[in-house]
Amino acid sequence: MSVQERKQRERATRERLIVATARELAEQQGWDAVTTRRLAERIEYSQPVLYSHFRGKREIIGAVALQGASEMAVAMRAATAAADGPRARATALARAYLAFAERHPAVYDALFQLDGGLAYAQEDTPEPLKDAFAALLETLGEVAGDGVRPELFTETFWASLHGLATLTRAGRLPPEDTERRTELLVDRLAML
């Protein structure tokens, strides 16, 4: 291994450590607790080292969002792969999405609430975000209905899931009815 390859590997390792530490801190204490000073202390590197990887908190949030999008796509695909039939797949998808949002609130915020400097629904949208949407579209496209663009239906269903996740987490909806809301969403919106 060349010196250059070793340096690149070390750089990638540091970057993963920064992202993992930011994510852990955000999940424990919220995104307000994530500062470059605090991250530098936790990973035992100087702030200039952090800035050599990320220009600031916004880029760190973006990196956490991209990582989270990949994880969410995997979770949704795993859930739908185990389901049989369009209704079961749509229900499994909704459950997986809501479970991800509940288990990883800081990651969910990085994806959908905070400014991570990422482009959404554009040509230059990063691949992990496109793939997460594709994971939704793969299942929801088959239940969009006649004459309905699958992408438009997927956006509408996704917006409903996001609303349920956000309102439940904020205490605006009682969590004990989450399963019934999921069933209603699938039954009524997907008309299954």
PDB file of C-alpha atoms in Angstrom:
ATOM      1  CA  MET A   1       0.000   0.000   0.000  1.00  0.00           C
ATOM      2  CA  SER A   2       1.324   3.391  -0.963  1.00  0.00           C
ATOM      3  CA  VAL A   3       1.610   6.334   1.402  1.00  0.00           C
ATOM      4  CA  GLN A   4      -1.132   8.096  -0.571  1.00  0.00           C
ATOM      5  CA  GLU A   5      -3.504   5.121  -0.201  1.00  0.00           C
ATOM      6  CA  ARG A   6      -2.819   4.926   3.517  1.00  0.00           C
ATOM      7  CA  LYS A   7      -3.509   8.659   3.934  1.00  0.00           C
ATOM      8  CA  GLN A   8      -6.761   8.340   1.997  1.00  0.00           C
ATOM      9  CA  ARG A   9      -7.829   5.403   4.159  1.00  0.00           C
ATOM     10  CA  GLU A  10      -6.982   7.323   7.342  1.00  0.00           C
ATOM     11  CA  ARG A  11      -8.902  10.337   6.070  1.00  0.00           C
ATOM     12  CA  ALA A  12     -11.959   8.199   5.316  1.00  0.00           C
ATOM     13  CA  THR A  13     -11.721   6.634   8.782  1.00  0.00           C
ATOM     14  CA  ARG A  14     -11.591  10.084  10.427  1.00  0.00           C
ATOM     15  CA  GLU A  15     -14.556  11.235   8.369  1.00  0.00           C
ATOM     16  CA  ARG A  16     -16.618   8.193   9.412  1.00  0.00           C
ATOM     17  CA  LEU A  17     -15.666   8.875  13.041  1.00  0.00           C
ATOM     18  CA  ILE A  18     -16.789  12.502  12.790  1.00  0.00           C
ATOM     19  CA  VAL A  19     -20.137  11.516  11.261  1.00  0.00           C
ATOM     20  CA  ALA A  20     -20.721   8.689  13.749  1.00  0.00           C
ATOM     21  CA  THR A  21     -19.858  10.936  16.691  1.00  0.00           C
ATOM     22  CA  ALA A  22     -22.095  13.760  15.442  1.00  0.00           C
ATOM     23  CA  ARG A  23     -24.924  11.315  14.951  1.00  0.00           C
ATOM     24  CA  GLU A  24     -24.470   9.791  18.400  1.00  0.00           C
ATOM     25  CA  LEU A  25     -24.330  13.203  20.067  1.00  0.00           C
ATOM     26  CA  ALA A  26     -27.409  14.396  18.154  1.00  0.00           C
ATOM     27  CA  GLU A  27     -29.381  11.265  19.077  1.00  0.00           C
ATOM     28  CA  GLN A  28     -28.426  11.660  22.747  1.00  0.00           C
ATOM     29  CA  GLN A  29     -28.706  15.432  23.191  1.00  0.00           C
ATOM     30  CA  GLY A  30     -30.199  16.909  20.031  1.00  0.00           C
ATOM     31  CA  TRP A  31     -28.589  18.766  17.136  1.00  0.00           C
ATOM     32  CA  ASP A  32     -28.033  21.913  19.202  1.00  0.00           C
ATOM     33  CA  ALA A  33     -25.435  19.941  21.178  1.00  0.00           C
ATOM     34  CA  VAL A  34     -23.448  19.173  18.026  1.00  0.00           C
ATOM     35  CA  THR A  35     -20.718  21.769  17.704  1.00  0.00           C
ATOM     36  CA  THR A  36     -17.298  21.497  16.119  1.00  0.00           C
ATOM     37  CA  ARG A  37     -15.700  22.175  19.500  1.00  0.00           C
ATOM     38  CA  ARG A  38     -17.647  19.384  21.144  1.00  0.00           C
ATOM     39  CA  LEU A  39     -16.989  16.986  18.270  1.00  0.00           C
ATOM     40  CA  ALA A  40     -13.278  17.771  18.349  1.00  0.00           C
ATOM     41  CA  GLU A  41     -13.191  17.008  22.072  1.00  0.00           C
ATOM     42  CA  ARG A  42     -15.071  13.737  21.667  1.00  0.00           C
ATOM     43  CA  ILE A  43     -13.000  12.377  18.804  1.00  0.00           C
ATOM     44  CA  GLU A  44      -9.768  13.818  20.193  1.00  0.00           C
ATOM     45  CA  TYR A  45      -8.818  15.753  17.092  1.00  0.00           C
ATOM     46  CA  SER A  46      -8.405  19.498  16.723  1.00  0.00           C
ATOM     47  CA  GLN A  47     -11.101  21.686  15.217  1.00  0.00           C
ATOM     48  CA  PRO A  48      -8.892  22.365  12.163  1.00  0.00           C
ATOM     49  CA  VAL A  49      -8.888  18.607  11.488  1.00  0.00           C
ATOM     50  CA  LEU A  50     -12.697  18.662  11.538  1.00  0.00           C
ATOM     51  CA  TYR A  51     -12.712  21.619   9.173  1.00  0.00           C
ATOM     52  CA  SER A  52     -10.398  19.747   6.813  1.00  0.00           C
ATOM     53  CA  HIS A  53     -13.256  17.233   6.361  1.00  0.00           C
ATOM     54  CA  PHE A  54     -16.364  19.414   6.712  1.00  0.00           C
ATOM     55  CA  ARG A  55     -16.743  23.172   6.373  1.00  0.00           C
ATOM     56  CA  GLY A  56     -19.102  23.225   9.319  1.00  0.00           C
ATOM     57  CA  LYS A  57     -22.120  21.744  11.019  1.00  0.00           C
ATOM     58  CA  ARG A  58     -24.283  22.055   7.899  1.00  0.00           C
ATOM     59  CA  GLU A  59     -22.040  19.663   5.968  1.00  0.00           C
ATOM     60  CA  ILE A  60     -21.939  17.265   8.916  1.00  0.00           C
ATOM     61  CA  ILE A  61     -25.747  17.261   8.995  1.00  0.00           C
ATOM     62  CA  GLY A  62     -25.701  16.535   5.268  1.00  0.00           C
ATOM     63  CA  ALA A  63     -23.330  13.597   5.762  1.00  0.00           C
ATOM     64  CA  VAL A  64     -25.568  12.185   8.507  1.00  0.00           C
ATOM     65  CA  ALA A  65     -28.589  12.647   6.220  1.00  0.00           C
ATOM     66  CA  LEU A  66     -26.933  10.741   3.371  1.00  0.00           C
ATOM     67  CA  GLN A  67     -25.969   7.923   5.694  1.00  0.00           C
ATOM     68  CA  GLY A  68     -29.500   7.863   7.095  1.00  0.00           C
ATOM     69  CA  ALA A  69     -31.072   7.824   3.626  1.00  0.00           C
ATOM     70  CA  SER A  70     -29.054   4.724   2.770  1.00  0.00           C
ATOM     71  CA  GLU A  71     -30.085   3.026   6.011  1.00  0.00           C
ATOM     72  CA  MET A  72     -33.732   3.969   5.527  1.00  0.00           C
ATOM     73  CA  ALA A  73     -33.740   2.563   1.983  1.00  0.00           C
ATOM     74  CA  VAL A  74     -32.283  -0.721   3.238  1.00  0.00           C
ATOM     75  CA  ALA A  75     -34.865  -0.928   6.044  1.00  0.00           C
ATOM     76  CA  MET A  76     -37.796  -0.252   3.707  1.00  0.00           C
ATOM     77  CA  ARG A  77     -36.595  -2.759   1.106  1.00  0.00           C
ATOM     78  CA  ALA A  78     -36.036  -5.415   3.757  1.00  0.00           C
ATOM     79  CA  ALA A  79     -39.522  -4.877   5.131  1.00  0.00           C
ATOM     80  CA  THR A  80     -41.216  -5.027   1.744  1.00  0.00           C
ATOM     81  CA  ALA A  81     -39.204  -8.039   0.564  1.00  0.00           C
ATOM     82  CA  ALA A  82     -40.718 -10.101   3.364  1.00  0.00           C
ATOM     83  CA  ALA A  83     -44.297  -9.066   2.486  1.00  0.00           C
ATOM     84  CA  ASP A  84     -46.607 -10.837   0.068  1.00  0.00           C
ATOM     85  CA  GLY A  85     -48.869  -8.776  -2.156  1.00  0.00           C
ATOM     86  CA  PRO A  86     -49.279  -5.045  -2.811  1.00  0.00           C
ATOM     87  CA  ARG A  87     -51.255  -4.257   0.355  1.00  0.00           C
ATOM     88  CA  ALA A  88     -48.850  -6.133   2.597  1.00  0.00           C
ATOM     89  CA  ARG A  89     -45.870  -4.432   0.919  1.00  0.00           C
ATOM     90  CA  ALA A  90     -47.405  -0.953   1.278  1.00  0.00           C
ATOM     91  CA  THR A  91     -48.201  -1.639   4.937  1.00  0.00           C
ATOM     92  CA  ALA A  92     -44.703  -3.021   5.593  1.00  0.00           C
ATOM     93  CA  LEU A  93     -43.182   0.012   3.890  1.00  0.00           C
ATOM     94  CA  ALA A  94     -45.214   2.429   6.010  1.00  0.00           C
ATOM     95  CA  ARG A  95     -44.350   0.577   9.212  1.00  0.00           C
ATOM     96  CA  ALA A  96     -40.646   0.480   8.342  1.00  0.00           C
ATOM     97  CA  TYR A  97     -40.611   4.200   7.526  1.00  0.00           C
ATOM     98  CA  LEU A  98     -42.365   5.166  10.759  1.00  0.00           C
ATOM     99  CA  ALA A  99     -40.189   2.814  12.821  1.00  0.00           C
ATOM    100  CA  PHE A 100     -37.036   4.318  11.322  1.00  0.00           C
ATOM    101  CA  ALA A 101     -38.249   7.844  12.131  1.00  0.00           C
ATOM    102  CA  GLU A 102     -39.022   6.799  15.716  1.00  0.00           C
ATOM    103  CA  ARG A 103     -35.759   4.904  16.315  1.00  0.00           C
ATOM    104  CA  HIS A 104     -33.496   7.544  14.746  1.00  0.00           C
ATOM    105  CA  PRO A 105     -35.028  10.973  15.423  1.00  0.00           C
ATOM    106  CA  ALA A 106     -31.809  12.955  14.922  1.00  0.00           C
ATOM    107  CA  VAL A 107     -31.090  11.200  11.633  1.00  0.00           C
ATOM    108  CA  TYR A 108     -34.688  11.776  10.558  1.00  0.00           C
ATOM    109  CA  ASP A 109     -34.285  15.468  11.395  1.00  0.00           C
ATOM    110  CA  ALA A 110     -31.056  15.605   9.388  1.00  0.00           C
ATOM    111  CA  LEU A 111     -32.899  14.075   6.442  1.00  0.00           C
ATOM    112  CA  PHE A 112     -36.093  16.097   6.493  1.00  0.00           C
ATOM    113  CA  GLN A 113     -35.998  19.003   8.932  1.00  0.00           C
ATOM    114  CA  LEU A 114     -32.514  20.512   9.016  1.00  0.00           C
ATOM    115  CA  ASP A 115     -30.448  22.220   6.354  1.00  0.00           C
ATOM    116  CA  GLY A 116     -27.693  19.838   5.370  1.00  0.00           C
ATOM    117  CA  GLY A 117     -26.965  21.644   2.129  1.00  0.00           C
ATOM    118  CA  LEU A 118     -28.429  18.812   0.056  1.00  0.00           C
ATOM    119  CA  ALA A 119     -30.544  19.150  -3.077  1.00  0.00           C
ATOM    120  CA  TYR A 120     -33.847  17.275  -3.004  1.00  0.00           C
ATOM    121  CA  ALA A 121     -35.938  16.367  -6.058  1.00  0.00           C
ATOM    122  CA  GLN A 122     -33.446  17.877  -8.481  1.00  0.00           C
ATOM    123  CA  GLU A 123     -30.971  16.596 -11.033  1.00  0.00           C
ATOM    124  CA  ASP A 124     -28.078  17.037  -8.613  1.00  0.00           C
ATOM    125  CA  THR A 125     -29.793  15.222  -5.755  1.00  0.00           C
ATOM    126  CA  PRO A 126     -27.225  12.914  -4.130  1.00  0.00           C
ATOM    127  CA  GLU A 127     -27.620   9.227  -4.951  1.00  0.00           C
ATOM    128  CA  PRO A 128     -28.539   8.053  -1.408  1.00  0.00           C
ATOM    129  CA  LEU A 129     -31.518  10.442  -1.396  1.00  0.00           C
ATOM    130  CA  LYS A 130     -32.593   9.263  -4.849  1.00  0.00           C
ATOM    131  CA  ASP A 131     -32.283   5.663  -3.701  1.00  0.00           C
ATOM    132  CA  ALA A 132     -34.416   6.257  -0.603  1.00  0.00           C
ATOM    133  CA  PHE A 133     -37.131   7.726  -2.818  1.00  0.00           C
ATOM    134  CA  ALA A 134     -36.714   4.794  -5.213  1.00  0.00           C
ATOM    135  CA  ALA A 135     -37.273   2.414  -2.287  1.00  0.00           C
ATOM    136  CA  LEU A 136     -40.610   4.134  -1.687  1.00  0.00           C
ATOM    137  CA  LEU A 137     -41.491   4.208  -5.384  1.00  0.00           C
ATOM    138  CA  GLU A 138     -40.753   0.508  -5.914  1.00  0.00           C
ATOM    139  CA  THR A 139     -43.595  -0.450  -3.602  1.00  0.00           C
ATOM    140  CA  LEU A 140     -45.944   2.500  -3.939  1.00  0.00           C
ATOM    141  CA  GLY A 141     -45.746   2.638  -7.711  1.00  0.00           C
ATOM    142  CA  GLU A 142     -47.597  -0.647  -7.880  1.00  0.00           C
ATOM    143  CA  VAL A 143     -50.536   0.752  -5.872  1.00  0.00           C
ATOM    144  CA  ALA A 144     -50.731   4.242  -7.375  1.00  0.00           C
ATOM    145  CA  GLY A 145     -53.870   3.453  -9.326  1.00  0.00           C
ATOM    146  CA  ASP A 146     -54.892   3.893 -12.914  1.00  0.00           C
ATOM    147  CA  GLY A 147     -54.134   7.272 -14.419  1.00  0.00           C
ATOM    148  CA  VAL A 148     -51.988   8.388 -11.480  1.00  0.00           C
ATOM    149  CA  ARG A 149     -48.292   9.097 -11.972  1.00  0.00           C
ATOM    150  CA  PRO A 150     -46.451   6.710  -9.620  1.00  0.00           C
ATOM    151  CA  GLU A 151     -43.960   9.435  -8.612  1.00  0.00           C
ATOM    152  CA  LEU A 152     -46.764  11.836  -7.681  1.00  0.00           C
ATOM    153  CA  PHE A 153     -48.581   9.180  -5.671  1.00  0.00           C
ATOM    154  CA  THR A 154     -45.324   8.245  -3.929  1.00  0.00           C
ATOM    155  CA  GLU A 155     -44.679  11.889  -2.995  1.00  0.00           C
ATOM    156  CA  THR A 156     -48.198  12.174  -1.559  1.00  0.00           C
ATOM    157  CA  PHE A 157     -47.952   8.934   0.408  1.00  0.00           C
ATOM    158  CA  TRP A 158     -44.481   9.921   1.643  1.00  0.00           C
ATOM    159  CA  ALA A 159     -45.801  13.333   2.738  1.00  0.00           C
ATOM    160  CA  SER A 160     -48.491  11.539   4.727  1.00  0.00           C
ATOM    161  CA  LEU A 161     -45.925   9.277   6.375  1.00  0.00           C
ATOM    162  CA  HIS A 162     -43.763  12.294   7.185  1.00  0.00           C
ATOM    163  CA  GLY A 163     -46.738  14.057   8.735  1.00  0.00           C
ATOM    164  CA  LEU A 164     -47.561  11.024  10.864  1.00  0.00           C
ATOM    165  CA  ALA A 165     -43.944  10.646  11.980  1.00  0.00           C
ATOM    166  CA  THR A 166     -43.518  14.327  12.781  1.00  0.00           C
ATOM    167  CA  LEU A 167     -46.843  14.843  14.530  1.00  0.00           C
ATOM    168  CA  THR A 168     -46.526  11.670  16.596  1.00  0.00           C
ATOM    169  CA  ARG A 169     -43.018  12.577  17.713  1.00  0.00           C
ATOM    170  CA  ALA A 170     -44.143  16.090  18.646  1.00  0.00           C
ATOM    171  CA  GLY A 171     -46.894  14.621  20.841  1.00  0.00           C
ATOM    172  CA  ARG A 172     -49.628  15.997  18.574  1.00  0.00           C
ATOM    173  CA  LEU A 173     -50.922  12.496  17.795  1.00  0.00           C
ATOM    174  CA  PRO A 174     -51.251   9.736  20.403  1.00  0.00           C
ATOM    175  CA  PRO A 175     -48.678   7.015  19.681  1.00  0.00           C
ATOM    176  CA  GLU A 176     -51.038   4.195  20.604  1.00  0.00           C
ATOM    177  CA  ASP A 177     -52.999   4.810  17.387  1.00  0.00           C
ATOM    178  CA  THR A 178     -49.990   4.653  15.060  1.00  0.00           C
ATOM    179  CA  GLU A 179     -50.856   1.195  13.751  1.00  0.00           C
ATOM    180  CA  ARG A 180     -54.459   2.185  13.007  1.00  0.00           C
ATOM    181  CA  ARG A 181     -53.291   5.337  11.227  1.00  0.00           C
ATOM    182  CA  THR A 182     -50.920   3.225   9.141  1.00  0.00           C
ATOM    183  CA  GLU A 183     -53.767   0.905   8.153  1.00  0.00           C
ATOM    184  CA  LEU A 184     -56.006   3.857   7.269  1.00  0.00           C
ATOM    185  CA  LEU A 185     -53.273   5.409   5.165  1.00  0.00           C
ATOM    186  CA  VAL A 186     -52.762   2.214   3.203  1.00  0.00           C
ATOM    187  CA  ASP A 187     -56.470   1.398   2.916  1.00  0.00           C
ATOM    188  CA  ARG A 188     -57.666   4.867   1.938  1.00  0.00           C
ATOM    189  CA  LEU A 189     -54.784   6.538   0.158  1.00  0.00           C
ATOM    190  CA  ALA A 190     -53.611   3.443  -1.674  1.00  0.00           C
ATOM    191  CA  MET A 191     -57.248   2.306  -2.030  1.00  0.00           C
ATOM    192  CA  LEU A 192     -56.358  -1.263  -1.099  1.00  0.00           C
TER     193      LEU A 192
END
